[in-house]
Amino acid sequence: MVDGVPAVEAVGLVKRFGGLTAVDHVDLRVDVGEVYGILGPNGAGKTTFLRMLFGLIRPDAGTLRVFGRTWAEAGPAMLDGVAGFIESPRFYPYLSGRRNLELLAGLDGGDADSRIDQVLDVVDLAGRAGDKVGGYSFGMRQRLGVAASLLRDPRLLVLDEPANGLDPAGIRDMRALVTRLAGSGLTVLLSSHNMDEVEEICDNVTIMRTGRVVYHGSIDQLRAQAPDPSHRLATSDDEQAMRLSAEHPAVSVTAHHDGGLALRAQTADADGYLIALGRAGVAVRALHLEIAPLESLFFMLTETDPATGSAPAGLPRQPRDLTGATP
Amino acid sequence: MTTPATTTPTAGPAAVRPRPVGRGRVIIAYRWEITKLVAQARTRATLAVCLIAPFVFVVLLDRQDRLPKDTLYGRWVHASGFATPLLILGFAAQWVFPLLTSIVAGDIFASEDQHGTWKTILTRSHSRSQIFWAKSLAAATFAVLVVTVLALSCLTAGVLLVGHQPLEGLSGTLLPPGRTAGLVLAAWATALPPLLGFTALGIMLSVLTRSSPAGIVGPIILGLLMQLYAFLNGADTIRHLLLVTPFDAWHGLFAAHPYYGPLRDGTFVSVAYIVICLAVAFTALRRRDITGG
Ligand SMILES: Nc1ncnc2c1ncn2[C@@H]1O[C@H](COP(=O)(O)OP(=O)(O)OP(=O)(O)O)[C@@H](O)[C@H]1O
Ligand SMILES: [Mg+2]
């Protein structure tokens, strides 16, 4: 438990666009030093939330504090020590990458311009910094966005789907960078629609769906509630394999809708069952993981009816009890 | 580990570690707006045209016998080089002045929408008000600069290519060359208030429509509509409230007994346009949600 002022604290935050409630009574707290993920499918309200954090849009209700300050009290000073980008970072295409950074460093003030070379190195853009941004690839612009954020020497880094549109190597580099920055004590708040990404780099997560929080808690808590991993199983004798499963109550074996069998069990239980199959003369021909447990949990949370199991609006939501749920 | 937020925090801003970040300043943002303008081909091209066009105009005029007699000082263009800047001044009021200023004023806000860069600059220690004043100031700087360049270029072209013969005032008396140069520049200076009025109009349209074409073409069309109304001899009170009327205020300077009433009224009207347009634009920019980009 970290004492003191949280890096980000939202209470009952609401934003409406006409009749649509994009962010619906969201409570969220990011403590200093943690890597926090906001996870949700398209249209969940992640970007809208982060725009409010940056003061780009005004909440209709609720309060949002960054290091204890609200936008109304502090104005742009609320963003002291905060940097990041919303959706894909944008720059002036008719200026070079370096000139764009010089401009932003000028606006930042302080000693930001002395860090330009350093941040260009960090994102591996030093060689192309003299080129106009109009000629940059998507991934280069994304990296320039990270450089522009680091220029502020932030204590809180806010990234909206930072891996969006990057190639596999770019995604790997981006994750490595975030992990490295987090290791240096930076607080990171990142949004994503990818459970893998959040699981890999975040300590805590809030899962959103159509503007509402459907889960929040640590990744470990989330793992504990995840359903059994689901595998596809092919054997030499599916009927006997089904019969044998009756002797293993911890595993569930059903006919797979695409042929073969569907096996749902924790790894240890599955092992016991598979050994039993071999003993009984049933050969295992194929076994592969179909849905990772956290991913299936994510689908359950964001595709089932949010009305069931979610706490009343305005109250902090405890992790949902998912033991009885079916995907 | 995260705990749900159940209470509002007791620790206030005082608990936050101070960080040596420069507070936003209008002058810093203004300098960068100027840098951005200089980097854009369009602004450089506009200045270049203002510098060169008067010379081309005088050369072309020199080659033809027919004079633009319908325009004030049109019949004088071969007789005195001082007539050139006055002829162009009369003509520029029609649509050239609105165009020259709106090229920047109509675009300076909307281009941030076009490039999606509002979120980039508004998350860097500067408030919307500071950015607003920096941009408005940059647009005004460009307006003044472009008209100064055009005025000097017209005067130089006339004097170099035609000569500095004495010019006849509007009441028929001859004006000595030394005084005429000063009067010509003063006449151009009287165009500044309405010009800045059009700058503010361009800024307002740029903020409200978030579209550069609308911000640039809007002031020109409005200017032409005002001309049309004045031309059709609409009610006199309304004619006095039009932003194009002050462009004629310089006529008073060239009378045998100079009169300054139109200049005073025109300046008043121009200031009213500036205040109203900037107030609307400022409020709109402060209130809007930045959702694009
Ligand atoms: N400017 C706007 N006007 C109207 N509706 C909007 C606006 N911006 C967002 N919305 C709506 O708000 C909801 C949340 O959008 P938001 O962009 O925050 O989602 P997101 O979680 O970031 O999704 P994605 O993963 O696609 O980026 C969506 O239904 C969207 O249509
Ligand atoms: Mg988004």
XYZ file of C-alpha atoms and ligand atoms in Angstrom:
652
model
C 0.000 0.000 0.000
C 1.396 3.353 -1.030
C 0.650 6.306 1.187
C 0.248 9.884 0.122
C -1.349 11.584 -2.801
C -2.273 9.226 -5.625
C -0.967 10.019 -9.075
C -4.466 9.889 -10.512
C -7.738 9.780 -8.680
C -11.100 9.859 -10.406
C -14.340 9.856 -8.464
C -17.702 9.446 -10.155
C -16.387 10.776 -13.432
C -19.007 11.249 -16.158
C -18.739 12.454 -19.743
C -21.655 12.543 -22.149
C -21.639 13.226 -25.872
C -25.230 14.144 -26.592
C -27.285 11.134 -25.541
C -24.299 8.829 -25.328
C -22.544 8.403 -21.997
C -18.952 7.753 -22.999
C -17.645 7.631 -19.422
C -20.212 6.607 -16.841
C -19.385 7.195 -13.171
C -15.853 5.910 -13.328
C -13.788 5.617 -10.155
C -10.128 4.945 -10.565
C -7.014 5.362 -8.507
C -3.446 5.080 -9.674
C -0.849 5.141 -6.930
C 2.579 6.625 -7.398
C 5.034 4.144 -8.844
C 2.633 1.616 -10.296
C 1.964 0.593 -13.853
C -1.761 0.786 -14.325
C -3.773 -0.494 -17.256
C -7.158 0.651 -18.521
C -8.459 -2.189 -20.583
C -11.526 -2.206 -22.747
C -12.838 -2.963 -26.218
C -13.394 -0.281 -28.858
C -15.706 2.444 -27.635
C -15.262 1.557 -23.961
C -14.378 5.142 -23.085
C -10.631 4.764 -22.487
C -9.611 7.642 -24.735
C -12.398 9.842 -23.398
C -11.174 9.220 -19.850
C -7.587 10.065 -20.757
C -8.662 13.222 -22.615
C -10.337 14.387 -19.409
C -7.132 13.652 -17.537
C -5.269 15.981 -19.899
C -7.921 18.703 -19.625
C -8.771 18.397 -23.308
C -12.402 17.721 -22.522
C -14.422 18.743 -19.517
C -16.181 16.155 -17.364
C -19.939 16.546 -16.931
C -19.762 15.299 -13.368
C -17.294 13.930 -10.868
C -13.779 14.988 -10.018
C -10.436 14.051 -11.426
C -7.257 14.763 -9.509
C -3.730 14.400 -10.809
C -1.186 14.483 -7.997
C -3.940 16.005 -5.904
C -4.797 18.878 -8.211
C -7.905 19.386 -10.287
C -8.055 21.179 -13.602
C -10.410 23.799 -12.190
C -7.988 24.700 -9.393
C -4.671 24.471 -11.173
C -5.282 24.853 -14.925
C -2.347 23.648 -16.987
C -0.269 23.399 -13.798
C -2.278 20.238 -13.127
C -0.133 18.639 -15.815
C 3.181 19.461 -14.126
C 5.086 16.224 -14.200
C 2.548 14.594 -16.500
C 3.222 13.640 -20.095
C 1.965 11.239 -22.683
C -0.231 11.087 -25.715
C -3.810 10.430 -26.687
C -4.546 8.143 -29.618
C -1.738 8.558 -32.132
C 0.611 11.455 -31.385
C 0.384 14.362 -33.832
C 3.037 16.841 -34.918
C 3.492 19.636 -37.426
C 4.267 17.842 -40.692
C 6.092 20.834 -42.173
C 8.664 20.903 -39.354
C 11.395 18.354 -38.738
C 11.176 15.910 -35.863
C 13.796 17.844 -33.959
C 12.113 21.186 -34.635
C 8.838 19.775 -33.327
C 10.583 18.696 -30.150
C 12.261 22.098 -29.847
C 8.856 23.745 -30.115
C 7.374 21.515 -27.419
C 10.436 21.954 -25.203
C 10.050 25.706 -25.628
C 6.448 25.486 -24.478
C 7.424 23.234 -21.572
C 10.051 25.652 -20.390
C 12.625 24.674 -17.810
C 15.545 22.669 -19.100
C 13.483 20.543 -21.483
C 15.485 21.550 -24.553
C 18.686 20.167 -23.061
C 17.094 16.705 -23.166
C 16.234 16.653 -26.878
C 19.261 14.658 -28.043
C 18.897 12.250 -25.189
C 15.221 11.465 -25.844
C 15.811 11.135 -29.576
C 18.402 8.502 -28.723
C 16.052 6.688 -26.376
C 13.477 6.204 -29.131
C 16.122 5.547 -31.770
C 15.208 8.504 -33.966
C 18.461 10.468 -33.781
C 19.318 9.591 -37.391
C 16.018 10.871 -38.802
C 15.458 13.863 -36.540
C 16.318 16.316 -39.318
C 13.597 15.019 -41.666
C 10.175 16.608 -41.879
C 7.609 14.748 -39.789
C 5.311 14.686 -42.833
C 7.612 12.013 -44.234
C 7.685 9.855 -41.105
C 6.118 6.410 -40.965
C 3.381 5.686 -38.452
C 5.771 3.896 -36.130
C 8.292 6.730 -36.275
C 5.588 9.216 -35.325
C 4.603 6.967 -32.437
C 8.215 6.942 -31.265
C 8.472 10.698 -31.645
C 5.388 10.847 -29.431
C 7.215 8.913 -26.740
C 10.230 11.212 -27.148
C 8.005 14.277 -26.818
C 6.572 12.825 -23.615
C 9.967 12.024 -22.098
C 11.049 15.585 -22.835
C 8.882 16.698 -19.938
C 10.787 14.423 -17.594
C 7.439 13.181 -16.285
C 6.541 11.499 -13.040
C 3.369 10.180 -14.643
C 3.375 8.869 -18.180
C -0.013 8.432 -19.846
C -0.134 6.344 -22.985
C -3.270 5.647 -25.005
C -2.879 2.329 -26.800
C 0.839 2.918 -27.365
C 1.302 -0.257 -29.377
C -1.540 0.532 -31.747
C -0.467 0.208 -35.358
C 3.085 -0.879 -34.573
C 4.718 -3.925 -36.151
C 5.640 -6.870 -33.901
C 9.162 -5.557 -33.324
C 7.743 -2.108 -32.573
C 5.293 -3.598 -30.082
C 8.105 -5.497 -28.395
C 10.268 -2.366 -28.206
C 7.404 -0.267 -26.896
C 6.643 -2.784 -24.146
C 10.307 -3.030 -23.256
C 10.522 0.746 -23.066
C 7.464 1.028 -20.827
C 8.806 -1.705 -18.572
C 12.182 0.018 -18.393
C 10.621 3.403 -17.612
C 8.421 1.835 -14.971
C 11.517 0.256 -13.466
C 12.998 3.714 -13.026
C 10.149 4.686 -10.717
C 7.870 6.360 -13.225
C 4.134 5.945 -12.754
C 2.554 4.685 -15.950
C -1.113 4.764 -16.916
C -1.782 3.053 -20.176
C -4.880 2.052 -22.057
C -5.141 -1.004 -24.208
C -7.599 -3.405 -25.723
C -5.091 -6.189 -25.514
C -5.161 -8.384 -22.408
C -1.711 -9.815 -23.182
C -0.135 -6.400 -23.149
C -1.734 -5.377 -19.889
C -0.933 -8.708 -18.273
C 2.674 -8.396 -19.324
C 3.403 -4.899 -18.093
C 0.744 -3.758 -15.619
C 0.389 -4.291 -11.881
C -3.223 -3.218 -11.666
C -6.006 -2.943 -14.136
C -9.398 -1.386 -14.653
C -11.563 -3.045 -17.239
C -14.140 -0.809 -18.914
C -17.074 -1.556 -21.100
C -19.330 1.059 -22.700
C -18.175 3.708 -20.278
C -18.532 1.668 -17.092
C -15.959 -0.022 -14.930
C -16.686 -3.751 -14.913
C -13.631 -4.826 -12.957
C -10.750 -3.374 -11.134
C -8.012 -4.917 -9.098
C -4.573 -6.386 -9.466
C -3.548 -8.639 -12.296
C -2.895 -11.392 -9.736
C -6.432 -11.144 -8.397
C -7.686 -11.244 -11.923
C -5.683 -14.359 -12.687
C -7.119 -16.111 -9.661
C -10.617 -15.499 -10.974
C -9.940 -16.491 -14.506
C -11.784 -19.547 -15.787
C -9.882 -22.727 -16.579
C -7.824 -22.565 -19.738
C -9.648 -23.980 -22.711
C -7.855 -26.469 -25.011
C -8.719 -28.277 -28.151
C -7.976 -31.986 -27.886
C -7.724 -34.629 -30.604
C -7.403 -38.281 -29.602
C -7.440 -41.686 -31.250
C -10.735 -42.507 -29.493
C -12.822 -39.482 -28.531
C -15.709 -41.531 -27.097
C -13.533 -43.323 -24.607
C -11.770 -40.065 -23.761
C -15.162 -38.571 -22.888
C -16.064 -41.562 -20.716
C -12.728 -41.374 -18.890
C -13.280 -37.721 -18.064
C -16.114 -38.734 -15.748
C -13.466 -40.089 -13.374
C -11.737 -36.670 -13.284
C -14.190 -34.188 -11.774
C -11.729 -31.264 -12.107
C -11.694 -31.486 -15.884
C -14.498 -30.784 -18.288
C -14.442 -32.539 -21.640
C -17.108 -31.794 -24.215
C -17.477 -32.225 -27.933
C -15.805 -29.319 -29.709
C -18.052 -27.482 -32.128
C -15.442 -27.862 -34.862
C -14.877 -31.571 -34.271
C -12.665 -33.261 -31.707
C -12.950 -32.401 -28.027
C -12.835 -29.293 -25.901
C -10.862 -29.719 -22.672
C -11.216 -27.183 -19.888
C -9.052 -27.621 -16.814
C -6.239 -26.170 -14.761
C -2.875 -27.417 -15.957
C -2.266 -29.904 -13.112
C -5.689 -31.476 -13.498
C -5.294 -31.683 -17.244
C -1.957 -33.466 -16.770
C -3.567 -36.164 -14.621
C -6.311 -36.676 -17.142
C -3.929 -36.892 -20.106
C -1.758 -39.475 -18.331
C -4.902 -41.495 -17.613
C -5.775 -41.349 -21.308
C -2.403 -42.815 -22.220
C -2.752 -45.576 -19.631
C -6.123 -46.473 -21.072
C -4.616 -46.801 -24.535
C -6.056 -43.571 -25.924
C -3.424 -41.620 -27.853
C -3.354 -37.852 -27.628
C -2.855 -36.586 -31.168
C -3.097 -32.862 -30.599
C -3.598 -30.501 -27.726
C -3.469 -26.789 -27.995
C -4.506 -23.805 -25.947
C -7.474 -22.083 -27.535
C -8.132 -19.097 -25.297
C -5.784 -17.875 -22.624
C -7.618 -17.663 -19.307
C -7.299 -13.896 -18.868
C -8.393 -13.306 -22.401
C -11.511 -15.383 -21.922
C -12.177 -13.510 -18.697
C -11.834 -10.245 -20.602
C -14.381 -11.412 -23.153
C -16.726 -12.512 -20.379
C -16.467 -9.144 -18.668
C -16.829 -7.025 -21.732
C -19.353 -9.025 -23.700
C -21.812 -10.233 -21.052
C -24.531 -8.002 -19.689
C -22.844 -5.448 -17.442
C -26.058 -4.970 -15.480
C -25.537 -8.282 -13.698
C -22.827 -8.368 -11.128
C -21.675 -4.762 -11.355
C -21.905 -2.547 -8.355
C -24.290 0.410 -8.303
C -23.113 3.424 -10.209
C -20.949 5.774 -8.238
C -19.623 3.156 -5.860
C -16.242 1.557 -6.214
C -16.609 -1.776 -7.857
C -15.160 -4.768 -6.148
C -13.800 -7.540 -8.319
C -16.704 -9.538 -9.603
C -17.302 -13.079 -8.484
C -16.948 -14.986 -11.714
C -16.959 -18.547 -10.492
C -20.473 -19.206 -11.662
C -20.188 -17.436 -14.957
C -19.993 -19.168 -18.299
C -18.387 -17.686 -21.379
C -1.569 -2.087 -4.691
C -4.702 -0.233 -5.577
C -7.517 0.572 -3.236
C -10.848 1.820 -4.455
C -11.334 5.529 -4.127
C -13.925 5.959 -1.429
C -13.020 9.337 -0.006
C -11.664 12.504 -1.464
C -7.992 12.901 -0.642
C -7.099 15.004 2.350
C -3.698 15.942 1.023
C -3.811 19.050 -1.116
C -1.475 20.509 -3.710
C 0.957 21.415 -0.957
C 1.882 17.753 -0.644
C 3.095 17.672 -4.235
C 6.799 17.867 -4.891
C 7.424 21.116 -6.759
C 9.037 20.757 -10.126
C 11.023 23.442 -11.940
C 8.844 23.744 -15.013
C 8.516 27.047 -16.801
C 5.071 28.573 -16.457
C 3.422 29.150 -19.782
C 4.039 32.574 -21.207
C 2.287 34.209 -24.150
C 5.568 35.516 -25.524
C 7.043 32.003 -25.766
C 4.004 30.610 -27.523
C 3.970 33.705 -29.771
C 7.567 33.131 -30.839
C 6.718 29.583 -31.809
C 3.642 30.667 -33.739
C 5.876 33.012 -35.728
C 8.373 30.194 -36.302
C 5.564 27.992 -37.597
C 4.369 30.740 -39.934
C 7.872 31.250 -41.294
C 8.160 27.517 -41.935
C 4.994 27.490 -44.050
C 5.437 28.020 -47.780
C 2.123 29.841 -48.024
C 3.114 32.726 -45.760
C 6.466 33.152 -47.471
C 4.797 33.113 -50.893
C 2.256 35.743 -49.820
C 5.004 38.084 -48.673
C 6.947 37.499 -51.881
C 3.886 38.321 -53.991
C 3.311 41.534 -52.046
C 6.894 42.481 -52.657
C 6.931 41.786 -56.401
C 3.362 42.328 -57.628
C 3.418 46.172 -57.479
C 6.432 46.290 -59.798
C 4.767 43.915 -62.262
C 1.598 45.995 -62.043
C 3.383 49.255 -62.822
C 5.296 47.714 -65.734
C 2.104 46.305 -67.239
C 0.277 49.591 -66.733
C 3.143 51.466 -68.347
C 2.750 49.480 -71.544
C -0.900 50.245 -72.151
C -2.516 53.537 -73.086
C -5.904 52.853 -71.511
C -5.904 54.090 -67.933
C -8.072 52.779 -65.098
C -9.900 56.120 -65.096
C -12.876 54.887 -63.073
C -10.698 54.272 -60.070
C -9.533 57.068 -57.809
C -6.110 58.267 -59.040
C -6.410 55.912 -62.022
C -5.980 58.775 -64.512
C -2.817 59.889 -62.687
C -0.793 56.697 -62.862
C 1.347 57.907 -65.743
C 1.710 61.423 -64.408
C 3.036 60.713 -60.904
C 4.539 57.692 -59.207
C 2.650 58.607 -56.046
C -0.617 57.698 -57.752
C 0.391 54.013 -57.941
C 0.197 53.207 -54.201
C -3.087 55.147 -53.916
C -4.612 53.342 -56.901
C -3.611 49.979 -55.428
C -4.842 51.023 -51.984
C -8.288 51.772 -53.410
C -8.346 48.506 -55.276
C -6.966 46.358 -52.406
C -9.859 47.324 -50.152
C -12.224 45.328 -52.348
C -10.931 41.849 -51.562
C -7.141 41.900 -51.425
C -6.884 43.134 -47.819
C -9.346 40.539 -46.472
C -7.475 37.858 -48.406
C -4.008 38.941 -47.261
C -4.907 38.783 -43.604
C -7.178 35.754 -43.664
C -4.486 33.649 -45.325
C -2.982 33.467 -41.857
C -5.806 34.494 -39.524
C -8.300 32.092 -41.075
C -5.895 29.201 -40.814
C -3.888 29.690 -37.647
C -6.477 28.037 -35.384
C -8.064 25.667 -37.891
C -4.696 24.245 -38.936
C -4.327 22.797 -35.435
C -7.583 20.941 -36.075
C -6.397 19.922 -39.506
C -3.118 18.513 -38.166
C -4.746 17.195 -34.974
C -2.146 19.095 -32.961
C -4.371 20.830 -30.402
C -3.763 17.939 -28.038
C -0.033 18.225 -28.692
C 0.318 21.875 -27.681
C -2.408 22.041 -25.047
C -0.699 19.403 -22.908
C 2.511 21.420 -22.541
C 2.231 23.892 -19.656
C 0.345 26.530 -21.672
C -3.299 27.378 -21.147
C -5.807 27.802 -23.901
C -5.930 31.535 -23.209
C -2.192 31.834 -23.640
C -2.272 29.915 -26.897
C -5.222 32.036 -28.042
C -3.446 35.330 -27.474
C -0.213 34.044 -28.957
C -1.990 32.988 -32.140
C -4.069 36.171 -32.379
C -0.963 38.259 -31.919
C 0.875 36.259 -34.575
C -2.007 36.735 -37.021
C -2.031 40.487 -36.322
C 1.744 40.641 -36.770
C 1.432 39.023 -40.146
C -1.393 41.374 -41.182
C 0.623 44.457 -40.284
C 3.756 43.071 -41.885
C 2.107 42.111 -45.149
C 0.444 45.527 -45.538
C 3.660 47.344 -44.673
C 5.535 45.338 -47.284
C 2.835 45.985 -49.861
C 2.687 49.720 -49.115
C 6.448 50.202 -49.320
C 6.683 48.078 -52.425
C 3.888 50.071 -54.151
C 5.486 53.375 -53.239
C 8.929 52.220 -54.357
C 7.592 50.781 -57.606
C 5.732 54.010 -58.393
C 8.587 56.338 -57.564
C 11.263 54.213 -59.275
C 9.352 53.320 -62.422
C 7.166 56.423 -62.909
C 8.881 59.180 -60.925
C 8.207 61.485 -58.007
C 6.225 64.164 -59.819
C 3.862 66.252 -57.694
C 0.425 64.752 -57.220
C -2.919 66.534 -57.372
C -4.994 66.391 -54.213
C -8.634 65.359 -54.390
C -9.668 69.028 -54.429
C -7.427 69.844 -57.373
C -4.435 71.530 -55.636
C -0.968 70.151 -56.296
C 0.776 68.466 -53.394
C 4.556 68.806 -53.100
C 6.467 65.478 -53.478
C 7.981 65.523 -49.991
C 4.615 65.788 -48.284
C 2.992 63.346 -50.695
C 5.191 60.414 -49.725
C 4.208 60.949 -46.094
C 0.540 61.289 -47.025
C 0.634 58.087 -49.086
C 2.081 56.133 -46.177
C -0.451 57.718 -43.822
C -3.224 56.677 -46.216
C -1.976 53.091 -46.100
C -1.759 53.268 -42.331
C -5.470 54.125 -42.142
C -6.160 50.707 -43.662
C -4.705 48.994 -40.588
C -7.734 49.223 -38.245
C -10.226 47.672 -40.700
C -7.541 45.209 -41.769
C -7.153 44.047 -38.185
C -10.959 43.885 -38.062
C -10.807 41.361 -40.898
C -8.010 39.563 -39.043
C -10.315 39.152 -36.053
C -13.125 38.035 -38.350
C -10.813 35.388 -39.846
C -9.756 34.251 -36.372
C -13.368 33.904 -35.285
C -14.344 31.900 -38.373
C -11.210 29.779 -37.997
C -12.094 28.903 -34.403
C -15.806 28.395 -34.994
C -15.650 26.365 -38.202
C -12.376 24.559 -37.413
C -11.808 24.673 -41.156
C -9.080 26.616 -42.943
C -10.987 27.080 -46.218
C -13.940 28.589 -44.344
C -11.608 30.770 -42.277
C -9.844 32.086 -45.367
C -12.720 32.448 -47.807
C -15.259 33.602 -45.199
C -13.777 37.088 -44.599
C -13.353 37.638 -48.356
C -16.985 36.793 -49.062
C -18.199 38.879 -46.142
C -16.032 41.760 -47.379
C -17.491 41.488 -50.890
C -21.046 41.339 -49.526
C -20.369 44.502 -47.533
C -19.019 46.182 -50.683
C -22.107 45.120 -52.531
C -24.368 46.565 -49.857
C -22.469 49.853 -49.878
C -22.552 49.895 -53.675
C -26.319 49.395 -53.728
C -26.626 52.493 -51.543
C -28.113 50.785 -48.541
C -29.199 52.730 -45.496
C -26.466 55.114 -44.370
C -26.422 54.004 -40.737
C -25.763 50.416 -41.746
C -23.132 51.511 -44.247
C -21.262 53.149 -41.391
C -21.254 49.857 -39.507
C -19.666 47.917 -42.359
C -16.058 46.896 -42.002
C -15.236 47.954 -45.574
C -16.276 51.600 -45.107
C -13.154 52.548 -43.068
C -10.989 51.513 -46.027
C -12.112 54.774 -47.712
C -11.280 56.973 -44.739
C -7.965 58.058 -46.292
C -9.789 60.230 -48.845
C -10.080 62.861 -46.112
C -6.290 63.166 -45.954
C -6.075 64.317 -49.581
C -8.704 67.053 -49.390
C -7.682 70.727 -49.521
C -9.046 70.988 -45.985
C -8.303 67.544 -44.569
C -11.115 65.949 -42.570
C -10.722 63.080 -40.119
C -14.319 62.219 -39.172
C -14.491 59.023 -41.296
C -11.114 57.956 -39.936
C -12.309 58.330 -36.345
C -15.639 56.576 -36.981
C -13.922 53.869 -39.018
C -11.413 53.175 -36.268
C -14.248 52.932 -33.774
C -16.147 50.459 -35.972
C -12.981 48.425 -36.566
C -12.235 48.189 -32.858
C -15.810 47.056 -32.245
C -15.391 44.257 -34.811
C -12.073 43.246 -33.258
C -13.446 43.124 -29.716
C -16.603 41.214 -30.629
C -14.933 38.674 -32.928
C -12.081 37.985 -30.507
C -14.500 37.642 -27.587
C -16.582 35.088 -29.484
C -13.478 33.192 -30.611
C -11.913 33.244 -27.142
C -15.048 31.914 -25.478
C -15.503 29.223 -28.108
C -11.916 28.030 -27.818
C -12.013 27.971 -24.021
C -15.220 25.970 -23.951
C -14.745 23.448 -26.679
C -13.872 19.808 -26.159
C -10.745 18.783 -28.015
C -11.883 15.428 -29.359
C -10.152 15.292 -32.733
C -6.613 14.262 -33.599
N -16.459 13.679 -30.051
C -17.333 12.700 -29.844
N -18.617 12.870 -30.178
C -19.513 11.892 -29.967
N -19.224 10.705 -29.431
C -17.968 10.462 -29.073
C -16.952 11.432 -29.256
N -15.783 10.926 -28.816
C -16.061 9.685 -28.369
N -17.368 9.397 -28.517
C -18.037 8.154 -28.138
O -17.667 7.824 -26.827
C -17.493 6.421 -26.696
C -16.137 6.140 -26.115
O -15.153 6.497 -27.068
P -13.609 6.372 -26.781
O -12.885 6.923 -27.943
O -13.332 6.957 -25.450
O -13.404 4.796 -26.712
P -12.060 3.962 -26.588
O -12.227 3.095 -25.418
O -10.893 4.839 -26.619
O -12.127 3.069 -27.899
P -10.964 2.589 -28.898
O -10.435 1.320 -28.341
O -11.705 2.353 -30.170
O -9.965 3.674 -28.997
C -17.715 5.827 -28.074
O -19.014 5.298 -28.138
C -17.576 7.001 -28.994
O -18.410 6.845 -30.111
Mg -9.238 5.054 -27.889
